[in-house]
Amino acid sequence: MLNDLQNEIIQLKEEKNAIILAHNYQTGDIQEIADFMGDSLELCIKASEIEDKDLVVFCGVDFMAETAAILNPDKKILIPDTEAECPMANMLPASEIRKAKERHSDAAVVLYVNTLAEAKAEADILCTSANAVKIVQSLDEDTVLFGPDMNLASYVSNFTDKEIIPIPEGGHCYVHKMFTGEIFFLREKYPDAEILVHPECNPEIQEMADHVLSTGGMVNYVKESPKNTFIIGTEVDMVTRLRRENPDKSIIPALSEAICKTMKLHTLEKIKNSLLNEEFVVRVDEDIADKARSAVERMIEVSKR
Ligand code: 13P
Ligand code: SF4
């Protein structure tokens, strides 16, 4: 049953003709009132298909909300807390990409969607953890500048013949860096469990896991698998979603401390405020948005093939 605040938000949402999009790492109370939940790719595709709504409240981090704004220049995209930034996205400034392009003039530039709009404007195409291999394989170039996540770069290089050059040195997600080999001791406690980890985890963790999946990939895998027990190696609220949607299965966090602090800045109170006051509007400079849009749209087009 929804609480009073959740009901108020749902009513406001109708009055304002708004839609609430939420990433899989949002807390359970937000998951319950979201119109659509997903991984970065699913949220990108959903954002590209919104036609009949006046407002979009985006419960995720800055680069996700910016992508929605890039795809919808005529819509009001709101983020409930402007401090919800992804530290990984801040690791790759546009200037660094331009320098790398000078050094490798024949390389394609593939950027993880976890980048700021200025960086996206420098990319030939974007990717997410769900489609990175497919995107890189779709390119004619043999050499690829890939950033900012080194672990996703290493994952992609395992599945393609292309030369992958990670930019910058050491780009990473602090949440997924928390996972160490210790999580595999859980196999003793849960011998029938499958261990699913995100490609932002270190390569040695990916090698020891049963499957390496985006958060959307985890949703589909757990739903369709005949297995009953899963150990989840990503942000803890992924477990919240999986438990809600699979009440008969046993979903265990690999590490309960794996919390993305900025994802948690959004709260029901702030969402209500966002709807009431139509704030905070996500703004992307028009020139930058125009350049970045082609890289986002190209990714969506290749993903749908
Ligand atoms: P997904 O696209 O798999 O949801 O990952 C986004 C992210 O930020 C993971 O930390
Ligand atoms: Fe960024 Fe990591 Fe948080 Fe994902 S989990 S939004 S990559 S800091």
PDB file of C-alpha atoms and ligand atoms in Angstrom:
ATOM      1  CA  MET A   1       0.000   0.000   0.000  1.00  0.00           C
ATOM      2  CA  LEU A   2       1.244   3.445  -0.886  1.00  0.00           C
ATOM      3  CA  ASN A   3       1.711   6.094   1.824  1.00  0.00           C
ATOM      4  CA  ASP A   4       0.173   9.604   1.812  1.00  0.00           C
ATOM      5  CA  LEU A   5       3.213  11.253   0.274  1.00  0.00           C
ATOM      6  CA  GLN A   6       3.386   8.681  -2.511  1.00  0.00           C
ATOM      7  CA  ASN A   7      -0.336   9.216  -3.230  1.00  0.00           C
ATOM      8  CA  GLU A   8       0.166  12.988  -3.292  1.00  0.00           C
ATOM      9  CA  ILE A   9       2.978  12.555  -5.846  1.00  0.00           C
ATOM     10  CA  ILE A  10       0.807  10.353  -8.053  1.00  0.00           C
ATOM     11  CA  GLN A  11      -1.985  12.931  -7.981  1.00  0.00           C
ATOM     12  CA  LEU A  12       0.412  15.798  -8.733  1.00  0.00           C
ATOM     13  CA  LYS A  13       1.918  13.778 -11.557  1.00  0.00           C
ATOM     14  CA  GLU A  14      -1.506  13.510 -13.176  1.00  0.00           C
ATOM     15  CA  GLU A  15      -2.330  17.190 -12.656  1.00  0.00           C
ATOM     16  CA  LYS A  16       0.971  18.220 -14.252  1.00  0.00           C
ATOM     17  CA  ASN A  17       0.857  15.619 -17.036  1.00  0.00           C
ATOM     18  CA  ALA A  18       4.256  14.386 -15.864  1.00  0.00           C
ATOM     19  CA  ILE A  19       6.118  11.109 -16.105  1.00  0.00           C
ATOM     20  CA  ILE A  20       8.619   9.836 -13.527  1.00  0.00           C
ATOM     21  CA  LEU A  21      11.604   7.918 -14.881  1.00  0.00           C
ATOM     22  CA  ALA A  22      13.828   6.170 -12.350  1.00  0.00           C
ATOM     23  CA  HIS A  23      17.097   4.288 -12.539  1.00  0.00           C
ATOM     24  CA  ASN A  24      17.288   0.816 -11.002  1.00  0.00           C
ATOM     25  CA  TYR A  25      19.403   2.177  -8.108  1.00  0.00           C
ATOM     26  CA  GLN A  26      16.602   4.342  -6.707  1.00  0.00           C
ATOM     27  CA  THR A  27      15.200   3.423  -3.303  1.00  0.00           C
ATOM     28  CA  GLY A  28      12.120   1.185  -2.992  1.00  0.00           C
ATOM     29  CA  ASP A  29       9.706   4.035  -2.137  1.00  0.00           C
ATOM     30  CA  ILE A  30      10.682   5.807  -5.371  1.00  0.00           C
ATOM     31  CA  GLN A  31      10.540   2.567  -7.367  1.00  0.00           C
ATOM     32  CA  GLU A  32       6.905   2.228  -6.229  1.00  0.00           C
ATOM     33  CA  ILE A  33       5.818   5.551  -7.746  1.00  0.00           C
ATOM     34  CA  ALA A  34       7.975   5.522 -10.888  1.00  0.00           C
ATOM     35  CA  ASP A  35       6.181   5.184 -14.247  1.00  0.00           C
ATOM     36  CA  PHE A  36       9.217   3.563 -15.764  1.00  0.00           C
ATOM     37  CA  MET A  37      12.351   2.013 -14.315  1.00  0.00           C
ATOM     38  CA  GLY A  38      15.393   0.849 -16.151  1.00  0.00           C
ATOM     39  CA  ASP A  39      19.106   0.799 -16.831  1.00  0.00           C
ATOM     40  CA  SER A  40      20.812   3.649 -18.659  1.00  0.00           C
ATOM     41  CA  LEU A  41      19.979   2.279 -22.111  1.00  0.00           C
ATOM     42  CA  GLU A  42      16.316   1.577 -21.316  1.00  0.00           C
ATOM     43  CA  LEU A  43      15.984   5.065 -19.819  1.00  0.00           C
ATOM     44  CA  CYS A  44      17.594   6.601 -22.941  1.00  0.00           C
ATOM     45  CA  ILE A  45      15.204   4.757 -25.230  1.00  0.00           C
ATOM     46  CA  LYS A  46      12.204   5.630 -23.077  1.00  0.00           C
ATOM     47  CA  ALA A  47      13.280   9.301 -22.994  1.00  0.00           C
ATOM     48  CA  SER A  48      13.459   9.267 -26.809  1.00  0.00           C
ATOM     49  CA  GLU A  49       9.858   8.052 -27.042  1.00  0.00           C
ATOM     50  CA  ILE A  50       8.091  10.508 -24.716  1.00  0.00           C
ATOM     51  CA  GLU A  51       5.550  12.412 -26.765  1.00  0.00           C
ATOM     52  CA  ASP A  52       2.464  12.991 -24.704  1.00  0.00           C
ATOM     53  CA  LYS A  53       3.914  14.395 -21.450  1.00  0.00           C
ATOM     54  CA  ASP A  54       4.719  17.989 -20.498  1.00  0.00           C
ATOM     55  CA  LEU A  55       7.162  17.224 -17.701  1.00  0.00           C
ATOM     56  CA  VAL A  56       9.718  14.489 -17.104  1.00  0.00           C
ATOM     57  CA  VAL A  57      10.996  13.987 -13.554  1.00  0.00           C
ATOM     58  CA  PHE A  58      14.248  12.087 -13.802  1.00  0.00           C
ATOM     59  CA  CYS A  59      15.346  10.175 -10.712  1.00  0.00           C
ATOM     60  CA  GLY A  60      18.893   9.244 -11.568  1.00  0.00           C
ATOM     61  CA  VAL A  61      22.274  10.947 -11.818  1.00  0.00           C
ATOM     62  CA  ASP A  62      23.190  14.004 -13.896  1.00  0.00           C
ATOM     63  CA  PHE A  63      24.424  12.297 -17.049  1.00  0.00           C
ATOM     64  CA  MET A  64      21.164  10.329 -17.333  1.00  0.00           C
ATOM     65  CA  ALA A  65      18.979  13.422 -16.933  1.00  0.00           C
ATOM     66  CA  GLU A  66      21.191  15.336 -19.386  1.00  0.00           C
ATOM     67  CA  THR A  67      20.767  12.557 -21.947  1.00  0.00           C
ATOM     68  CA  ALA A  68      16.992  12.849 -21.566  1.00  0.00           C
ATOM     69  CA  ALA A  69      17.301  16.633 -22.083  1.00  0.00           C
ATOM     70  CA  ILE A  70      19.502  16.147 -25.174  1.00  0.00           C
ATOM     71  CA  LEU A  71      16.871  13.851 -26.680  1.00  0.00           C
ATOM     72  CA  ASN A  72      13.969  16.141 -25.772  1.00  0.00           C
ATOM     73  CA  PRO A  73      15.051  19.745 -26.391  1.00  0.00           C
ATOM     74  CA  ASP A  74      11.423  20.933 -26.297  1.00  0.00           C
ATOM     75  CA  LYS A  75      10.481  19.250 -23.029  1.00  0.00           C
ATOM     76  CA  LYS A  76      11.030  20.260 -19.425  1.00  0.00           C
ATOM     77  CA  ILE A  77      13.295  17.650 -17.831  1.00  0.00           C
ATOM     78  CA  LEU A  78      13.449  17.997 -14.051  1.00  0.00           C
ATOM     79  CA  ILE A  79      15.898  16.474 -11.575  1.00  0.00           C
ATOM     80  CA  PRO A  80      14.776  16.476  -7.917  1.00  0.00           C
ATOM     81  CA  ASP A  81      18.305  17.122  -6.549  1.00  0.00           C
ATOM     82  CA  THR A  82      20.953  18.886  -8.639  1.00  0.00           C
ATOM     83  CA  GLU A  83      23.782  17.422  -6.560  1.00  0.00           C
ATOM     84  CA  ALA A  84      23.041  13.959  -7.929  1.00  0.00           C
ATOM     85  CA  GLU A  85      26.238  13.682  -9.943  1.00  0.00           C
ATOM     86  CA  CYS A  86      28.109  10.607 -11.134  1.00  0.00           C
ATOM     87  CA  PRO A  87      31.776  10.960 -10.103  1.00  0.00           C
ATOM     88  CA  MET A  88      32.830   8.686 -12.982  1.00  0.00           C
ATOM     89  CA  ALA A  89      31.248  11.037 -15.523  1.00  0.00           C
ATOM     90  CA  ASN A  90      33.387  13.862 -14.118  1.00  0.00           C
ATOM     91  CA  MET A  91      36.586  11.877 -14.755  1.00  0.00           C
ATOM     92  CA  LEU A  92      36.621  12.531 -18.516  1.00  0.00           C
ATOM     93  CA  PRO A  93      36.642  16.214 -19.495  1.00  0.00           C
ATOM     94  CA  ALA A  94      36.028  17.065 -23.170  1.00  0.00           C
ATOM     95  CA  SER A  95      39.545  18.574 -23.410  1.00  0.00           C
ATOM     96  CA  GLU A  96      41.076  15.182 -22.608  1.00  0.00           C
ATOM     97  CA  ILE A  97      39.071  13.536 -25.412  1.00  0.00           C
ATOM     98  CA  ARG A  98      40.229  16.179 -27.880  1.00  0.00           C
ATOM     99  CA  LYS A  99      43.869  15.524 -26.918  1.00  0.00           C
ATOM    100  CA  ALA A 100      43.399  11.758 -27.330  1.00  0.00           C
ATOM    101  CA  LYS A 101      41.816  12.326 -30.750  1.00  0.00           C
ATOM    102  CA  GLU A 102      44.941  14.252 -31.823  1.00  0.00           C
ATOM    103  CA  ARG A 103      47.135  11.347 -30.737  1.00  0.00           C
ATOM    104  CA  HIS A 104      44.913   8.708 -32.439  1.00  0.00           C
ATOM    105  CA  SER A 105      43.407  10.462 -35.438  1.00  0.00           C
ATOM    106  CA  ASP A 106      42.149   7.254 -37.076  1.00  0.00           C
ATOM    107  CA  ALA A 107      40.361   5.928 -33.963  1.00  0.00           C
ATOM    108  CA  ALA A 108      36.611   6.002 -33.400  1.00  0.00           C
ATOM    109  CA  VAL A 109      35.464   7.601 -30.147  1.00  0.00           C
ATOM    110  CA  VAL A 110      33.023   5.470 -28.162  1.00  0.00           C
ATOM    111  CA  LEU A 111      31.930   6.977 -24.890  1.00  0.00           C
ATOM    112  CA  TYR A 112      30.086   5.319 -22.071  1.00  0.00           C
ATOM    113  CA  VAL A 113      26.820   7.175 -21.494  1.00  0.00           C
ATOM    114  CA  ASN A 114      28.285   7.962 -18.030  1.00  0.00           C
ATOM    115  CA  THR A 115      29.824  11.186 -19.372  1.00  0.00           C
ATOM    116  CA  LEU A 116      28.826  14.836 -19.270  1.00  0.00           C
ATOM    117  CA  ALA A 117      27.159  16.490 -22.273  1.00  0.00           C
ATOM    118  CA  GLU A 118      30.370  18.347 -23.310  1.00  0.00           C
ATOM    119  CA  ALA A 119      32.186  14.997 -23.524  1.00  0.00           C
ATOM    120  CA  LYS A 120      29.295  13.354 -25.412  1.00  0.00           C
ATOM    121  CA  ALA A 121      29.587  16.124 -28.003  1.00  0.00           C
ATOM    122  CA  GLU A 122      33.083  14.760 -28.814  1.00  0.00           C
ATOM    123  CA  ALA A 123      31.916  11.169 -29.360  1.00  0.00           C
ATOM    124  CA  ASP A 124      31.175   9.328 -32.587  1.00  0.00           C
ATOM    125  CA  ILE A 125      28.765   7.089 -30.737  1.00  0.00           C
ATOM    126  CA  LEU A 126      27.784   6.344 -27.141  1.00  0.00           C
ATOM    127  CA  CYS A 127      27.288   3.030 -25.412  1.00  0.00           C
ATOM    128  CA  THR A 128      25.965   1.675 -22.137  1.00  0.00           C
ATOM    129  CA  SER A 129      26.951  -1.450 -20.240  1.00  0.00           C
ATOM    130  CA  ALA A 130      24.052  -3.255 -21.966  1.00  0.00           C
ATOM    131  CA  ASN A 131      25.207  -2.643 -25.554  1.00  0.00           C
ATOM    132  CA  ALA A 132      28.930  -1.757 -25.404  1.00  0.00           C
ATOM    133  CA  VAL A 133      30.133  -4.863 -27.275  1.00  0.00           C
ATOM    134  CA  LYS A 134      27.504  -4.511 -30.007  1.00  0.00           C
ATOM    135  CA  ILE A 135      28.291  -0.815 -30.465  1.00  0.00           C
ATOM    136  CA  VAL A 136      32.049  -1.360 -30.773  1.00  0.00           C
ATOM    137  CA  GLN A 137      31.533  -4.274 -33.163  1.00  0.00           C
ATOM    138  CA  SER A 138      29.305  -2.116 -35.375  1.00  0.00           C
ATOM    139  CA  LEU A 139      32.177   0.274 -36.193  1.00  0.00           C
ATOM    140  CA  ASP A 140      34.359   0.268 -39.314  1.00  0.00           C
ATOM    141  CA  GLU A 141      37.430   1.550 -37.451  1.00  0.00           C
ATOM    142  CA  ASP A 142      39.897  -0.978 -35.983  1.00  0.00           C
ATOM    143  CA  THR A 143      40.967   1.295 -33.130  1.00  0.00           C
ATOM    144  CA  VAL A 144      38.615   2.710 -30.526  1.00  0.00           C
ATOM    145  CA  LEU A 145      39.131   5.382 -27.898  1.00  0.00           C
ATOM    146  CA  PHE A 146      36.860   4.231 -25.085  1.00  0.00           C
ATOM    147  CA  GLY A 147      36.045   5.923 -21.787  1.00  0.00           C
ATOM    148  CA  PRO A 148      35.703   6.718 -19.017  1.00  0.00           C
ATOM    149  CA  ASP A 149      35.290   3.303 -17.341  1.00  0.00           C
ATOM    150  CA  MET A 150      38.442   1.183 -17.578  1.00  0.00           C
ATOM    151  CA  ASN A 151      36.656  -1.953 -16.430  1.00  0.00           C
ATOM    152  CA  LEU A 152      33.965  -1.670 -19.100  1.00  0.00           C
ATOM    153  CA  ALA A 153      36.787  -1.018 -21.611  1.00  0.00           C
ATOM    154  CA  SER A 154      38.478  -4.230 -20.504  1.00  0.00           C
ATOM    155  CA  TYR A 155      35.158  -6.142 -20.720  1.00  0.00           C
ATOM    156  CA  VAL A 156      34.610  -4.892 -24.289  1.00  0.00           C
ATOM    157  CA  SER A 157      38.152  -5.756 -25.362  1.00  0.00           C
ATOM    158  CA  ASN A 158      37.539  -9.375 -24.287  1.00  0.00           C
ATOM    159  CA  PHE A 159      34.705  -9.672 -26.813  1.00  0.00           C
ATOM    160  CA  THR A 160      36.004  -7.773 -29.854  1.00  0.00           C
ATOM    161  CA  ASP A 161      39.044  -7.825 -32.154  1.00  0.00           C
ATOM    162  CA  LYS A 162      39.334  -4.047 -32.041  1.00  0.00           C
ATOM    163  CA  GLU A 163      42.167  -2.260 -30.296  1.00  0.00           C
ATOM    164  CA  ILE A 164      40.558  -0.545 -27.308  1.00  0.00           C
ATOM    165  CA  ILE A 165      42.402   2.458 -25.896  1.00  0.00           C
ATOM    166  CA  PRO A 166      40.924   3.449 -22.519  1.00  0.00           C
ATOM    167  CA  ILE A 167      40.648   7.156 -21.716  1.00  0.00           C
ATOM    168  CA  PRO A 168      41.402   8.502 -19.140  1.00  0.00           C
ATOM    169  CA  GLU A 169      43.903   6.330 -17.245  1.00  0.00           C
ATOM    170  CA  GLY A 170      42.080   4.877 -14.250  1.00  0.00           C
ATOM    171  CA  GLY A 171      38.467   5.950 -14.947  1.00  0.00           C
ATOM    172  CA  HIS A 172      36.274   3.968 -12.572  1.00  0.00           C
ATOM    173  CA  CYS A 173      33.138   3.774 -10.431  1.00  0.00           C
ATOM    174  CA  TYR A 174      33.923   3.902  -6.688  1.00  0.00           C
ATOM    175  CA  VAL A 175      30.841   1.786  -5.898  1.00  0.00           C
ATOM    176  CA  HIS A 176      31.810  -1.116  -8.164  1.00  0.00           C
ATOM    177  CA  LYS A 177      35.442  -0.891  -7.042  1.00  0.00           C
ATOM    178  CA  MET A 178      34.227  -1.946  -3.573  1.00  0.00           C
ATOM    179  CA  PHE A 179      33.696  -5.529  -4.739  1.00  0.00           C
ATOM    180  CA  THR A 180      36.648  -7.790  -3.954  1.00  0.00           C
ATOM    181  CA  GLY A 181      37.246 -11.538  -4.242  1.00  0.00           C
ATOM    182  CA  GLU A 182      35.690 -11.893  -0.763  1.00  0.00           C
ATOM    183  CA  ILE A 183      32.209 -11.860  -2.288  1.00  0.00           C
ATOM    184  CA  PHE A 184      32.921 -15.318  -3.716  1.00  0.00           C
ATOM    185  CA  PHE A 185      32.994 -16.785  -0.185  1.00  0.00           C
ATOM    186  CA  LEU A 186      29.215 -16.421  -0.457  1.00  0.00           C
ATOM    187  CA  ARG A 187      29.322 -19.472  -2.731  1.00  0.00           C
ATOM    188  CA  GLU A 188      29.976 -21.585   0.400  1.00  0.00           C
ATOM    189  CA  LYS A 189      26.872 -20.225   2.108  1.00  0.00           C
ATOM    190  CA  TYR A 190      24.703 -20.367  -1.033  1.00  0.00           C
ATOM    191  CA  PRO A 191      26.070 -23.235  -3.166  1.00  0.00           C
ATOM    192  CA  ASP A 192      23.137 -23.141  -5.606  1.00  0.00           C
ATOM    193  CA  ALA A 193      23.325 -19.394  -6.178  1.00  0.00           C
ATOM    194  CA  GLU A 194      24.425 -17.702  -9.369  1.00  0.00           C
ATOM    195  CA  ILE A 195      26.638 -14.648  -9.008  1.00  0.00           C
ATOM    196  CA  LEU A 196      25.744 -11.729 -11.296  1.00  0.00           C
ATOM    197  CA  VAL A 197      28.065  -8.732 -11.446  1.00  0.00           C
ATOM    198  CA  HIS A 198      28.134  -5.442 -13.343  1.00  0.00           C
ATOM    199  CA  PRO A 199      30.868  -4.764 -15.956  1.00  0.00           C
ATOM    200  CA  GLU A 200      32.007  -1.778 -13.883  1.00  0.00           C
ATOM    201  CA  CYS A 201      33.469  -4.311 -11.401  1.00  0.00           C
ATOM    202  CA  ASN A 202      37.186  -5.127 -11.683  1.00  0.00           C
ATOM    203  CA  PRO A 203      38.180  -7.703 -14.350  1.00  0.00           C
ATOM    204  CA  GLU A 204      39.102 -10.370 -11.760  1.00  0.00           C
ATOM    205  CA  ILE A 205      35.595 -10.081 -10.261  1.00  0.00           C
ATOM    206  CA  GLN A 206      34.022 -10.352 -13.724  1.00  0.00           C
ATOM    207  CA  GLU A 207      36.087 -13.503 -14.417  1.00  0.00           C
ATOM    208  CA  MET A 208      34.962 -15.233 -11.212  1.00  0.00           C
ATOM    209  CA  ALA A 209      31.274 -14.325 -11.610  1.00  0.00           C
ATOM    210  CA  ASP A 210      28.720 -16.508 -13.400  1.00  0.00           C
ATOM    211  CA  HIS A 211      27.388 -13.636 -15.517  1.00  0.00           C
ATOM    212  CA  VAL A 212      28.407 -10.043 -16.249  1.00  0.00           C
ATOM    213  CA  LEU A 213      25.312  -7.943 -16.918  1.00  0.00           C
ATOM    214  CA  SER A 214      23.980  -4.405 -17.013  1.00  0.00           C
ATOM    215  CA  THR A 215      21.331  -3.673 -14.392  1.00  0.00           C
ATOM    216  CA  GLY A 216      18.599  -4.180 -17.022  1.00  0.00           C
ATOM    217  CA  GLY A 217      20.290  -7.444 -18.010  1.00  0.00           C
ATOM    218  CA  MET A 218      20.065  -8.557 -14.364  1.00  0.00           C
ATOM    219  CA  VAL A 219      16.321  -7.780 -14.277  1.00  0.00           C
ATOM    220  CA  ASN A 220      15.695  -9.956 -17.343  1.00  0.00           C
ATOM    221  CA  TYR A 221      18.076 -12.716 -16.308  1.00  0.00           C
ATOM    222  CA  VAL A 222      16.613 -13.212 -12.819  1.00  0.00           C
ATOM    223  CA  LYS A 223      13.053 -13.108 -14.164  1.00  0.00           C
ATOM    224  CA  GLU A 224      13.685 -15.753 -16.823  1.00  0.00           C
ATOM    225  CA  SER A 225      16.120 -18.045 -15.032  1.00  0.00           C
ATOM    226  CA  PRO A 226      14.815 -21.331 -13.575  1.00  0.00           C
ATOM    227  CA  LYS A 227      17.308 -20.858 -10.695  1.00  0.00           C
ATOM    228  CA  ASN A 228      16.130 -19.646  -7.312  1.00  0.00           C
ATOM    229  CA  THR A 229      19.065 -17.894  -5.664  1.00  0.00           C
ATOM    230  CA  PHE A 230      21.115 -14.985  -7.004  1.00  0.00           C
ATOM    231  CA  ILE A 231      23.968 -12.993  -5.506  1.00  0.00           C
ATOM    232  CA  ILE A 232      23.968  -9.482  -6.916  1.00  0.00           C
ATOM    233  CA  GLY A 233      27.238  -7.625  -7.463  1.00  0.00           C
ATOM    234  CA  THR A 234      26.110  -4.077  -8.062  1.00  0.00           C
ATOM    235  CA  GLU A 235      24.495  -1.190  -6.150  1.00  0.00           C
ATOM    236  CA  VAL A 236      22.265  -2.434  -3.308  1.00  0.00           C
ATOM    237  CA  ASP A 237      18.942  -1.067  -4.524  1.00  0.00           C
ATOM    238  CA  MET A 238      19.185  -3.338  -7.536  1.00  0.00           C
ATOM    239  CA  VAL A 239      18.395  -6.004  -4.951  1.00  0.00           C
ATOM    240  CA  THR A 240      15.321  -4.008  -3.878  1.00  0.00           C
ATOM    241  CA  ARG A 241      13.938  -4.077  -7.430  1.00  0.00           C
ATOM    242  CA  LEU A 242      14.762  -7.746  -7.974  1.00  0.00           C
ATOM    243  CA  ARG A 243      13.087  -8.743  -4.694  1.00  0.00           C
ATOM    244  CA  ARG A 244       9.947  -6.730  -5.506  1.00  0.00           C
ATOM    245  CA  GLU A 245       9.627  -8.360  -8.915  1.00  0.00           C
ATOM    246  CA  ASN A 246      10.640 -11.889  -7.908  1.00  0.00           C
ATOM    247  CA  PRO A 247       9.050 -12.499  -4.501  1.00  0.00           C
ATOM    248  CA  ASP A 248       9.570 -16.278  -4.754  1.00  0.00           C
ATOM    249  CA  LYS A 249      13.298 -16.038  -5.448  1.00  0.00           C
ATOM    250  CA  SER A 250      16.125 -15.425  -3.043  1.00  0.00           C
ATOM    251  CA  ILE A 251      18.103 -12.297  -3.929  1.00  0.00           C
ATOM    252  CA  ILE A 252      21.237 -11.612  -1.916  1.00  0.00           C
ATOM    253  CA  PRO A 253      23.394  -8.472  -2.103  1.00  0.00           C
ATOM    254  CA  ALA A 254      27.069  -9.332  -2.653  1.00  0.00           C
ATOM    255  CA  LEU A 255      27.938  -6.285  -0.551  1.00  0.00           C
ATOM    256  CA  SER A 256      25.382  -4.226   1.387  1.00  0.00           C
ATOM    257  CA  GLU A 257      27.840  -1.304   1.605  1.00  0.00           C
ATOM    258  CA  ALA A 258      27.788  -0.851  -2.186  1.00  0.00           C
ATOM    259  CA  ILE A 259      25.723   2.342  -2.136  1.00  0.00           C
ATOM    260  CA  CYS A 260      25.840   5.056  -4.777  1.00  0.00           C
ATOM    261  CA  LYS A 261      25.485   8.085  -2.474  1.00  0.00           C
ATOM    262  CA  THR A 262      24.419  10.546  -5.162  1.00  0.00           C
ATOM    263  CA  MET A 263      21.669   8.256  -6.483  1.00  0.00           C
ATOM    264  CA  LYS A 264      20.232   8.360  -2.946  1.00  0.00           C
ATOM    265  CA  LEU A 265      19.954  12.154  -2.890  1.00  0.00           C
ATOM    266  CA  HIS A 266      16.516  11.887  -4.492  1.00  0.00           C
ATOM    267  CA  THR A 267      13.715  11.452  -1.978  1.00  0.00           C
ATOM    268  CA  LEU A 268       9.909  11.452  -2.121  1.00  0.00           C
ATOM    269  CA  GLU A 269       9.859  14.955  -0.566  1.00  0.00           C
ATOM    270  CA  LYS A 270      12.195  16.263  -3.272  1.00  0.00           C
ATOM    271  CA  ILE A 271      10.165  14.606  -6.031  1.00  0.00           C
ATOM    272  CA  LYS A 272       7.012  16.269  -4.725  1.00  0.00           C
ATOM    273  CA  ASN A 273       8.839  19.597  -4.628  1.00  0.00           C
ATOM    274  CA  SER A 274      10.134  19.025  -8.141  1.00  0.00           C
ATOM    275  CA  LEU A 275       6.609  18.458  -9.464  1.00  0.00           C
ATOM    276  CA  LEU A 276       5.052  21.316  -7.490  1.00  0.00           C
ATOM    277  CA  ASN A 277       7.616  23.967  -8.404  1.00  0.00           C
ATOM    278  CA  GLU A 278       8.714  22.486 -11.740  1.00  0.00           C
ATOM    279  CA  GLU A 279      12.317  22.444 -10.617  1.00  0.00           C
ATOM    280  CA  PHE A 280      15.208  21.815 -11.133  1.00  0.00           C
ATOM    281  CA  VAL A 281      15.266  22.157 -14.903  1.00  0.00           C
ATOM    282  CA  VAL A 282      18.107  20.255 -16.573  1.00  0.00           C
ATOM    283  CA  ARG A 283      19.745  22.586 -19.088  1.00  0.00           C
ATOM    284  CA  VAL A 284      22.209  21.621 -21.792  1.00  0.00           C
ATOM    285  CA  ASP A 285      23.760  24.281 -24.024  1.00  0.00           C
ATOM    286  CA  GLU A 286      22.050  24.102 -27.434  1.00  0.00           C
ATOM    287  CA  ASP A 287      25.241  23.709 -29.515  1.00  0.00           C
ATOM    288  CA  ILE A 288      26.537  20.966 -27.230  1.00  0.00           C
ATOM    289  CA  ALA A 289      23.170  19.208 -27.192  1.00  0.00           C
ATOM    290  CA  ASP A 290      23.001  19.269 -31.009  1.00  0.00           C
ATOM    291  CA  LYS A 291      26.458  17.667 -31.292  1.00  0.00           C
ATOM    292  CA  ALA A 292      25.816  15.120 -28.533  1.00  0.00           C
ATOM    293  CA  ARG A 293      22.380  14.153 -29.911  1.00  0.00           C
ATOM    294  CA  SER A 294      23.770  12.461 -32.999  1.00  0.00           C
ATOM    295  CA  ALA A 295      26.030  10.219 -30.843  1.00  0.00           C
ATOM    296  CA  VAL A 296      23.072   9.275 -28.603  1.00  0.00           C
ATOM    297  CA  GLU A 297      20.723   8.659 -31.537  1.00  0.00           C
ATOM    298  CA  ARG A 298      23.338   6.607 -33.356  1.00  0.00           C
ATOM    299  CA  MET A 299      23.655   4.400 -30.255  1.00  0.00           C
ATOM    300  CA  ILE A 300      19.892   3.911 -30.047  1.00  0.00           C
ATOM    301  CA  GLU A 301      19.709   3.078 -33.750  1.00  0.00           C
ATOM    302  CA  VAL A 302      22.506   0.447 -33.518  1.00  0.00           C
ATOM    303  CA  SER A 303      20.986  -1.003 -30.315  1.00  0.00           C
ATOM    304  CA  LYS A 304      17.630  -1.587 -32.002  1.00  0.00           C
ATOM    305  CA  ARG A 305      19.164  -3.467 -34.966  1.00  0.00           C
TER     306      ARG A 305
HETATM  307  P1  13P B   1      23.329   0.416 -16.028  1.00  0.00           P
HETATM  308  O1  13P B   1      23.230   1.043 -17.358  1.00  0.00           O
HETATM  309  O2  13P B   1      23.725  -1.042 -16.093  1.00  0.00           O
HETATM  310  O3  13P B   1      22.092   0.612 -15.225  1.00  0.00           O
HETATM  311  O4  13P B   1      24.522   1.095 -15.239  1.00  0.00           O
HETATM  312  C1  13P B   1      24.509   2.450 -14.934  1.00  0.00           C
HETATM  313  C2  13P B   1      25.416   2.775 -13.851  1.00  0.00           C
HETATM  314  O5  13P B   1      25.645   3.906 -13.550  1.00  0.00           O
HETATM  315  C3  13P B   1      26.031   1.679 -13.170  1.00  0.00           C
HETATM  316  O6  13P B   1      26.751   2.147 -12.118  1.00  0.00           O
HETATM  317 FE1  SF4 B   2      28.165   6.633 -11.279  1.00  0.00          FE
HETATM  318 FE2  SF4 B   2      28.992   4.433 -10.038  1.00  0.00          FE
HETATM  319 FE3  SF4 B   2      26.862   5.760  -9.125  1.00  0.00          FE
HETATM  320 FE4  SF4 B   2      26.750   4.369 -11.417  1.00  0.00          FE
HETATM  321  S1  SF4 B   2      27.049   3.561  -9.347  1.00  0.00           S
HETATM  322  S2  SF4 B   2      25.946   6.419 -11.053  1.00  0.00           S
HETATM  323  S3  SF4 B   2      28.808   4.738 -12.235  1.00  0.00           S
HETATM  324  S4  SF4 B   2      28.976   6.494  -9.183  1.00  0.00           S
END
